[in-house]
XYZ file of C-alpha atoms in Angstrom:
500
model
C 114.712 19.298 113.369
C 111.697 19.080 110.790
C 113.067 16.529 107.641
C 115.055 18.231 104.720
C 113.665 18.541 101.353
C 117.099 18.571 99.885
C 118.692 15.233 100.632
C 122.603 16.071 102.609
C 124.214 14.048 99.651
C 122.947 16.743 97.305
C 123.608 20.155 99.621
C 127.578 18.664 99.944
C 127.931 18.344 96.539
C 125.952 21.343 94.164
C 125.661 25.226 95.122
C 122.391 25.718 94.865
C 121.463 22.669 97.096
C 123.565 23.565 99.650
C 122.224 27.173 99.584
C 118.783 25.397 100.148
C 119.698 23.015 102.737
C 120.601 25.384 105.141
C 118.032 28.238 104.214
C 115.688 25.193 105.457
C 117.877 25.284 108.753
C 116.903 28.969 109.691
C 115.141 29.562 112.832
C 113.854 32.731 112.148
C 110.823 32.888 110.510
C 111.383 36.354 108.863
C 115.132 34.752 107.977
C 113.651 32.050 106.563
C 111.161 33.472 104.328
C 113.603 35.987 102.643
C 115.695 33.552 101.795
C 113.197 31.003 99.916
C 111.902 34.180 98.025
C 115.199 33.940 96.884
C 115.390 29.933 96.232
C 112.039 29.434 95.050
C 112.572 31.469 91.735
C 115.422 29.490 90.933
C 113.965 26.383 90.706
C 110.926 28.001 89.014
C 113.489 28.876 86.548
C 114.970 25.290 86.093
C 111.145 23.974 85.634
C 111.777 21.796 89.388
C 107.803 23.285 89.860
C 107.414 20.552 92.368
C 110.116 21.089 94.691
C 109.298 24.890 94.341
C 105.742 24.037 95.606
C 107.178 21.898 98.242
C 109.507 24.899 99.234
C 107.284 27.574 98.647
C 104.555 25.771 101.274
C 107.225 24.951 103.979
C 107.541 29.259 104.318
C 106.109 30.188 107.859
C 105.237 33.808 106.458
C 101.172 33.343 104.850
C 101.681 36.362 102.636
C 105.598 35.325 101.176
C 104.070 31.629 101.081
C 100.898 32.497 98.896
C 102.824 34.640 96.777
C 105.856 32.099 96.203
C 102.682 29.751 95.501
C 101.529 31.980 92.830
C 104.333 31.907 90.888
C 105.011 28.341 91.167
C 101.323 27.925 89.435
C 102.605 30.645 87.090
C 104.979 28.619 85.674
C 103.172 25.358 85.718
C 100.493 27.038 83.700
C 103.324 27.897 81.123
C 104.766 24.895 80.992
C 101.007 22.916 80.388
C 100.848 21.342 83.502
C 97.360 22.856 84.249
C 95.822 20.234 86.518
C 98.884 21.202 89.114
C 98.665 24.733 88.763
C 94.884 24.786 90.147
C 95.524 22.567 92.961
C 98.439 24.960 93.636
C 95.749 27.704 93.242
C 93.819 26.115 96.092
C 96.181 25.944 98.526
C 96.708 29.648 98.252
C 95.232 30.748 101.120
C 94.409 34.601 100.686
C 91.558 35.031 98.561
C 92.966 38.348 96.882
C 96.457 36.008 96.168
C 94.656 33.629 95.450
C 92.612 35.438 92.701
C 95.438 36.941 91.412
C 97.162 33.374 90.656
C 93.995 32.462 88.409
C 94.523 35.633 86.196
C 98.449 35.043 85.727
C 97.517 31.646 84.648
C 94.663 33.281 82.360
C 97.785 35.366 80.955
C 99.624 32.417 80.654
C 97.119 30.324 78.271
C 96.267 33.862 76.372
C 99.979 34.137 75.455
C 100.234 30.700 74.206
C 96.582 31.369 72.234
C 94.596 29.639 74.187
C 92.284 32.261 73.953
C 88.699 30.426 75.205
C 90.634 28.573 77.920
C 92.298 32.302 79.352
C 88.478 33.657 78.725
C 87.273 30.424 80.713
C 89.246 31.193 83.543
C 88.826 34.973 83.927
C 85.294 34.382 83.866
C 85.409 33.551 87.533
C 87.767 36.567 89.006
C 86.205 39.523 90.482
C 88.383 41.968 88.608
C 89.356 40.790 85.446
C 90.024 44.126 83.679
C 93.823 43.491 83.102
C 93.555 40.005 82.206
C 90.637 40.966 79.334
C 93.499 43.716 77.919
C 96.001 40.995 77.945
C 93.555 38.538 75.540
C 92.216 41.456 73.483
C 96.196 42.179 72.769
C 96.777 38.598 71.912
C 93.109 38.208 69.767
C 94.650 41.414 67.814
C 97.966 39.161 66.753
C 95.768 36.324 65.482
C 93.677 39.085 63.282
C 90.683 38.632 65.213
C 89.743 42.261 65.863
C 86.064 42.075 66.041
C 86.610 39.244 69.146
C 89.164 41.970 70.522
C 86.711 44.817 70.477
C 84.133 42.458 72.488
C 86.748 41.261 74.784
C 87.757 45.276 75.358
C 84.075 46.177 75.685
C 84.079 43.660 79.207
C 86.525 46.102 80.613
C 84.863 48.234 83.903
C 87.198 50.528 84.856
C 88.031 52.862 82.133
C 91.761 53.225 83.190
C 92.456 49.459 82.502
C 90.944 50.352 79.014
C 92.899 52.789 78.434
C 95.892 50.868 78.849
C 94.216 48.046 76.676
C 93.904 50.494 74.315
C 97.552 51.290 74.802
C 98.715 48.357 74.291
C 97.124 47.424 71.102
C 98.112 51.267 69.534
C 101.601 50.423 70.318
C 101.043 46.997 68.722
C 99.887 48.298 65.865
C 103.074 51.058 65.824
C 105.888 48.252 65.648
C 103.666 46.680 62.498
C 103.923 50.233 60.974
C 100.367 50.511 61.162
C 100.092 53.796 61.629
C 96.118 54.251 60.705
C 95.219 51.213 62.826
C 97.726 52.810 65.783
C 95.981 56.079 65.446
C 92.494 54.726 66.330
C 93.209 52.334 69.024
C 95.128 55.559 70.669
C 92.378 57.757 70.240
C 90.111 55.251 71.482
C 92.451 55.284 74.602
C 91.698 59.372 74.830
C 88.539 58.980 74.843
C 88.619 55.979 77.844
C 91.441 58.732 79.887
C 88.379 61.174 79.932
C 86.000 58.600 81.370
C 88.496 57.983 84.103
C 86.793 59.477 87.274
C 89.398 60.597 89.492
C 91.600 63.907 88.290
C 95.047 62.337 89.301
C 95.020 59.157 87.231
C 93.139 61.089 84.412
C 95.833 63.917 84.146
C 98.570 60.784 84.063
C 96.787 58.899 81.712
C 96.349 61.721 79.290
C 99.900 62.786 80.004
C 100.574 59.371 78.482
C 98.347 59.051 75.349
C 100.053 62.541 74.440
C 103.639 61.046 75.081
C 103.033 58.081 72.977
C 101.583 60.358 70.316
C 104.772 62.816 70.244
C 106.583 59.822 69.883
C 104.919 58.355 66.568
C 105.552 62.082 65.207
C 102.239 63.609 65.822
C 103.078 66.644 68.202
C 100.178 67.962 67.040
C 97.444 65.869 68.810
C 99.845 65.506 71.464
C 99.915 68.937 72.507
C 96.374 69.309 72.247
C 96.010 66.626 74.938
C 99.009 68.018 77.153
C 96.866 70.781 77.059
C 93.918 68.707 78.089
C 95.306 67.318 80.764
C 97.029 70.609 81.891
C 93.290 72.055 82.667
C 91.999 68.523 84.487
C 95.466 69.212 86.717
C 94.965 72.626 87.406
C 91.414 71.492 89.766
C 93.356 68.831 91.478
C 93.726 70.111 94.934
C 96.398 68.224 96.732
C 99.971 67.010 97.205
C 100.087 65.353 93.342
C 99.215 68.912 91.719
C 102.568 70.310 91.310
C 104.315 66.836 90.613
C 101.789 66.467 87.391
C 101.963 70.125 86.175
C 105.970 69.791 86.032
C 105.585 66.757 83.483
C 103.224 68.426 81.659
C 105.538 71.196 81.272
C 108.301 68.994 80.131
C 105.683 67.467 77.945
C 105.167 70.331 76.026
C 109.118 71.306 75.619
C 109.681 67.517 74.009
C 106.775 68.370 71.650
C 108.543 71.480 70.572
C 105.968 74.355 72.595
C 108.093 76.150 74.444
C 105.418 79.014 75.673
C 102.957 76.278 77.282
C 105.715 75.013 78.479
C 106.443 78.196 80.375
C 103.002 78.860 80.866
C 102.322 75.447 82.918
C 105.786 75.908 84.878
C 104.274 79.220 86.361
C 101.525 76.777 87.946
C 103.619 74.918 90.154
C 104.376 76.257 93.799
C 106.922 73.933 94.879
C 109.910 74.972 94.053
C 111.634 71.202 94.037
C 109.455 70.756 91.223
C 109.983 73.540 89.472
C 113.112 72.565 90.059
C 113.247 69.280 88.567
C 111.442 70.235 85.943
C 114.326 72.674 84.855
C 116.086 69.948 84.685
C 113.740 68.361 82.805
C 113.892 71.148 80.621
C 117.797 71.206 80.755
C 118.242 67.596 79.253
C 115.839 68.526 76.238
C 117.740 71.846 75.159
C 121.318 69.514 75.342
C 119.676 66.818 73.432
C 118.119 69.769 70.791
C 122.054 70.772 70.119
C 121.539 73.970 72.655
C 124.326 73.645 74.907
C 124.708 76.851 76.499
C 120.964 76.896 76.638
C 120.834 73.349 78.997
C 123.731 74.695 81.079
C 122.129 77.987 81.737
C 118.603 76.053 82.466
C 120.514 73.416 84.581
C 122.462 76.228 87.008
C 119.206 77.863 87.068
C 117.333 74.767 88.605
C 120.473 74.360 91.182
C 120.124 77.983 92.460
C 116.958 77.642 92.871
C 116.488 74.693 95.011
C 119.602 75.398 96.710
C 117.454 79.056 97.776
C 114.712 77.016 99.335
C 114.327 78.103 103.356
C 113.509 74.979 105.691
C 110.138 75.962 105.731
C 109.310 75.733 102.276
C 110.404 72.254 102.006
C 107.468 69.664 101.283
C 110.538 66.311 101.039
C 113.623 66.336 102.099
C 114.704 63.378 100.508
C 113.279 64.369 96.956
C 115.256 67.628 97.176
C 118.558 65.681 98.247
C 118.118 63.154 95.007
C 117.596 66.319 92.811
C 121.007 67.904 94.060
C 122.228 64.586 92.820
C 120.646 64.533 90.174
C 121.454 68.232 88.906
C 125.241 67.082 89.894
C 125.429 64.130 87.553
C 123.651 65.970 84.634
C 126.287 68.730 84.789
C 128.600 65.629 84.054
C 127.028 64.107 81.134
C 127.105 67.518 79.985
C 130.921 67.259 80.408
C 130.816 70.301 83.507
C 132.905 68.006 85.791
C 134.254 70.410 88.040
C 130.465 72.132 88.291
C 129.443 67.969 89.105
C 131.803 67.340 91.604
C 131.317 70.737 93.319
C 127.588 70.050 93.640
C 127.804 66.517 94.638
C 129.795 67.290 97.998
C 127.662 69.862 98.630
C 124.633 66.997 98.884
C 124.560 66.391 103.178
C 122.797 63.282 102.565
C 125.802 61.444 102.709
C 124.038 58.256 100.258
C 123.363 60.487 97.521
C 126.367 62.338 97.618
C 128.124 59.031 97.029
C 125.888 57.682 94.828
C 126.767 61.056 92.603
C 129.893 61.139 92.751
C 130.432 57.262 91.200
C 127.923 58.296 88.741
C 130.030 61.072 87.907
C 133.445 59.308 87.733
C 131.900 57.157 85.649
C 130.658 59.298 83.011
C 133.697 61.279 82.910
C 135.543 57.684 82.648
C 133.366 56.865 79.666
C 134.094 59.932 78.262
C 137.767 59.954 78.291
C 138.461 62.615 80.785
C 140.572 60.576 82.978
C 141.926 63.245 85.076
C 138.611 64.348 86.398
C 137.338 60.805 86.647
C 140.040 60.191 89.575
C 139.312 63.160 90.962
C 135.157 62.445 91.694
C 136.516 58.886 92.702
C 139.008 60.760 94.975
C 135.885 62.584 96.609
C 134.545 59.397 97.482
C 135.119 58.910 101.154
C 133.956 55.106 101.649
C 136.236 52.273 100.402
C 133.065 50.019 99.541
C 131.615 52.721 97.199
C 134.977 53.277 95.944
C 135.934 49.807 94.507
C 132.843 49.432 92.988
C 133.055 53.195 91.669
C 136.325 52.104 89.983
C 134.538 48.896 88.452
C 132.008 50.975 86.869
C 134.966 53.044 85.327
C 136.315 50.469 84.255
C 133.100 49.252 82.502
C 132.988 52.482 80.620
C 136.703 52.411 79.766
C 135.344 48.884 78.334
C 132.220 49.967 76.521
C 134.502 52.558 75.097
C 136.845 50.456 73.812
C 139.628 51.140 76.200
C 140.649 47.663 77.030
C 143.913 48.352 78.569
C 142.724 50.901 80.545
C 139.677 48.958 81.680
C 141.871 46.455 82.937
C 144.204 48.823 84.647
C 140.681 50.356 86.760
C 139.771 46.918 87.561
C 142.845 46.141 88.824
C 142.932 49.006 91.226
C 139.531 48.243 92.700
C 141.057 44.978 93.513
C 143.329 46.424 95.475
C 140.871 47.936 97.508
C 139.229 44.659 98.694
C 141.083 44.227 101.839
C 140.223 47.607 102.923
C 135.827 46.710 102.559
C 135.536 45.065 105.915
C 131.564 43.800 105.460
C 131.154 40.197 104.045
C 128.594 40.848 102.008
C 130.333 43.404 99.715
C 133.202 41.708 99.555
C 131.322 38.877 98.276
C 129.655 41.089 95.452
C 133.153 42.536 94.625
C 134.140 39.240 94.113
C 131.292 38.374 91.784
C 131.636 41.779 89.556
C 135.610 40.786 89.012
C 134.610 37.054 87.995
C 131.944 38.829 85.394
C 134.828 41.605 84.329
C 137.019 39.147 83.641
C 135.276 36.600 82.133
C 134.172 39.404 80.028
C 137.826 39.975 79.006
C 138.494 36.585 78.302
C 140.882 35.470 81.641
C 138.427 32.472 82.784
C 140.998 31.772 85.125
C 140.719 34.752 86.948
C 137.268 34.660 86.681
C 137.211 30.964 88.463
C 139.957 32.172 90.740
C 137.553 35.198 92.067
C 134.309 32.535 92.125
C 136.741 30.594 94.308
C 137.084 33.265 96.524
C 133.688 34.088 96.289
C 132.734 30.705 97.784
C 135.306 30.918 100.852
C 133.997 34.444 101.776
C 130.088 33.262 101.894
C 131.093 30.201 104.329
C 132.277 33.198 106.456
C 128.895 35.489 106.464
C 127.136 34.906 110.070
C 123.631 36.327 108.502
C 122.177 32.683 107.507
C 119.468 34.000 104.801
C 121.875 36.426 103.623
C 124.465 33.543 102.923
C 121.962 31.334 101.765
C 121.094 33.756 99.244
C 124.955 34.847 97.961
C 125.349 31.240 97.994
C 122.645 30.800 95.252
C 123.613 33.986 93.192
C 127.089 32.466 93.202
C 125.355 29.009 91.731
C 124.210 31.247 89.065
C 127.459 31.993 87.836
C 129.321 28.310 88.385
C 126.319 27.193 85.618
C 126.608 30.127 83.606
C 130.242 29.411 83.366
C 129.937 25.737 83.070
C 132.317 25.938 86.285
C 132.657 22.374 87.944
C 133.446 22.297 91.682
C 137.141 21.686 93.224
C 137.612 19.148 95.626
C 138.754 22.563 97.667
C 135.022 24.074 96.983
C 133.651 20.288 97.488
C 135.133 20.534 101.070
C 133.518 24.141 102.201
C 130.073 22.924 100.988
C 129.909 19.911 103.449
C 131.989 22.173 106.267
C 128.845 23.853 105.772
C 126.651 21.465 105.791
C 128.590 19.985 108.757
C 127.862 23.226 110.838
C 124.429 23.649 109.959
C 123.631 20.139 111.109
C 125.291 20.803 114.250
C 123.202 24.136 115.148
């Protein structure tokens, strides 16, 4: 057995070192990567950059150990240890990872204004687009526009200046700015129509016009949903109908119904058109047309529901829009319609998935009756505990204490009834937050107790590594000290994993 980087005295006596020790003592070289791409963030997080590294480099897996090594330099660039976070650099071994290191490091001197230093160090990468738009932002907080513009003119591909041109527009937005917003974003229309390829030119357009409708001028951005409507219309291939259907829904949020129409009769797919109803749907609720949305929203459900096998390009897209149509009948308070819809769904996940959505929302919304009845629908005990502690979130967030308390305590009931380890273990951490949230710390410490007994018990060694250090997330949070009791299942751990 190779030497331990966490010392025994340390892994018997704190969470997170014991989640490290034996993550070190996993054979398996896929096991044993996922769980230090797990560790090796934490003690990024607690500044420990050198133990990272060390971690980070014992990782059999090249491609998880370069990356880990990338954001270990990461953070000793942001933390002005500079001189480490090159040799780290070096010892990255893919050249693509390796380049990709330098420009985070670039963006971490430009966001602390070391401007030449982050323009010294992109100098040297072989595509330093994004890392020029990230220093042109930051020269346009200091004032220093006319070194922006230069740094923005070093930009190749005109997508990533686009983007830089974003950026600053949206800068400039939050400073009420609005003439200095409204020429950075034209200057990003006029980069969109350099872009080459059709695809990312429709979506970058599609953008521009979104961000215009949102600082109130529908004006220009119908004129460039219209733009990018025409540059769709000659794309010939899978991404057509997807982009036509935002467009569409583009136009409805900036108030032009008839192109909206208009560029709906362009897309053949009817899952599309299909989502785009409902698109459509969630616009006329939010405009105060109720009957409108519901009419729009039964319309989109009829007609994906009349697709014939062979007209169906994804199966799995059309499932998530059944549960997607399901759950907006809910938050348009059509609960029966929801849960009707939802166990329709023969994809078994996403019936599930909308049928907790929709007990929730009906939670939230007071209507307790049909809450229980969506949770009722739900035929697996692990979705329905944690169905129940999302109700009893919204019974929170709606100020429905005593109720709140009353779903949580039913979901603990069902605990005995989940039979995988894993679950169990996350039940126990959403009770500890729930009720540390309602003030009962010791409940909360009771279920972290818990918590720690059922992760000894999990037989998947990166998988307990890792609950093990989520559940040293929440002892510090807390300010939770360990119990002789949890003392004692740290070195039983330790004890076994030195044995094996």
């Amino acid at each position: 057995m190779s030497e331990h980087l966490i010392h025994i005295d340390d892994a018997q006596g704190d969470l997170l070192s014991c989640a490290t020790f034996l993550a070190e003592n996993i054979s398996s070289a896929d096991g044993h990567s996922e769980a230090m791409s797990a560790l090796v963030p934490r003690f990024i997080e607690r500044s420990e950059v050198d133990l990272a590294a060390q971690l980070a480099d014992s990782v059999r897996d090249p491609f998880v150990r370069d990356r880990l090594l990338m954001h270990v330099a990461e953070k000793c660039a942001a933390i002005d240890d500079d001189e480490y976070a090159f040799q780290l650099i070096e010892a990255i071994e893919d050249q693509g990872t390796q380049s990709m290191a330098r420009e985070k490091v670039a963006l971490q001197k430009s966001a602390k204004d070391e401007i030449d230093r982050a323009l010294e160090i992109v100098e040297v990468l072989s595509h330093p687009d994004d890392a020029f738009a990230d220093i042109a932002l930051h020269q346009i907080i200091k004032n220093d526009e006319e070194s922006a513009l230069k740094t923005l003119e070093r930009i190749d591909f005109p997508a990533s200046r686009t983007t830089a041109y974003q950026n600053i527009a949206v800068y400039f937005t939050k400073q009420q700015n609005s003439i200095k917003a409204d020429e950075f974003f034209e200057l990003a229309v006029g980069a969109a129509k350099d872009i080459e390829y059709y695809e990312e030119k429709v979506r970058a357009l599609t953008d521009v016009a979104h961000q215009f409708r949102e600082v109130g001028n529908v004006e220009r951005a119908r004129e460039l949903f219209e733009d990018a409507k025409i540059f769709a219309e000659r794309i010939d291939g899978v991404h057509r109908d997807s982009l036509l259907a935002k467009i569409s829904v583009g136009f409805l949020q900036a108030g032009d119904l008839e192109s909206a129409d208009r560029t709906l009769d362009l897309v053949g797919d009817n899952t599309q058109v299909s989502s785009c109803l409902v698109g459509f749907s969630r616009i006329f609720y939010e405009n105060g047309e109720t009957q409108e949305a519901i009419e729009t929203l039964e319309e989109a459900y009829a007609l994906l529901k009349s697709q014939r096998d062979a007209e169906i390009r994804d199966s799995k897209a059309r499932f998530g829009l059944f549960a997607n149509i399901a759950v907006q009948f809910a938050q348009f308070e059509k609960y029966e319609r929801a849960i009707e819809i939802a166990q329709e769904n023969i994809d078994e996940m996403q019936q599930l998935s909308a049928l907790s959505q929709i007990a929730r929302i009906a939670a939230g919304k007071g209507n307790d009756e049909l809450a229980k009845q969506a949770l009722n629908a739900i035929f697996e005990e692990s979705t329905k505990m944690f169905t129940l502690i999302g109700m009893s979130d919204a019974k929170n967030a709606a100020g429905d204490d005593s109720q709140a308390l009353l779903y949580l305590k039913e979901a603990q009931e069902l605990l005995d009834s989940v039979p995988q380890t894993a679950s169990r273990s996350d039940a126990f951490s959403a009770f500890a937050t729930r009720y540390k949230q309602h003030g009962d710390i010791e409940k909360a410490r009771l279920f972290l107790h818990e918590n720690l007994k059922t992760i000894s018990g999990i037989r998947d060694e990166s998988n307990r590594s890792i609950k093990l250090a989520e559940l040293a997330e929440f002892y510090e949070q807390y300010e939770f000290k360990l119990t002789e009791a949890e003392t004692a299942i740290l070195k039983e751990m330790v004890r076994k994993a030195e044995i094996f």
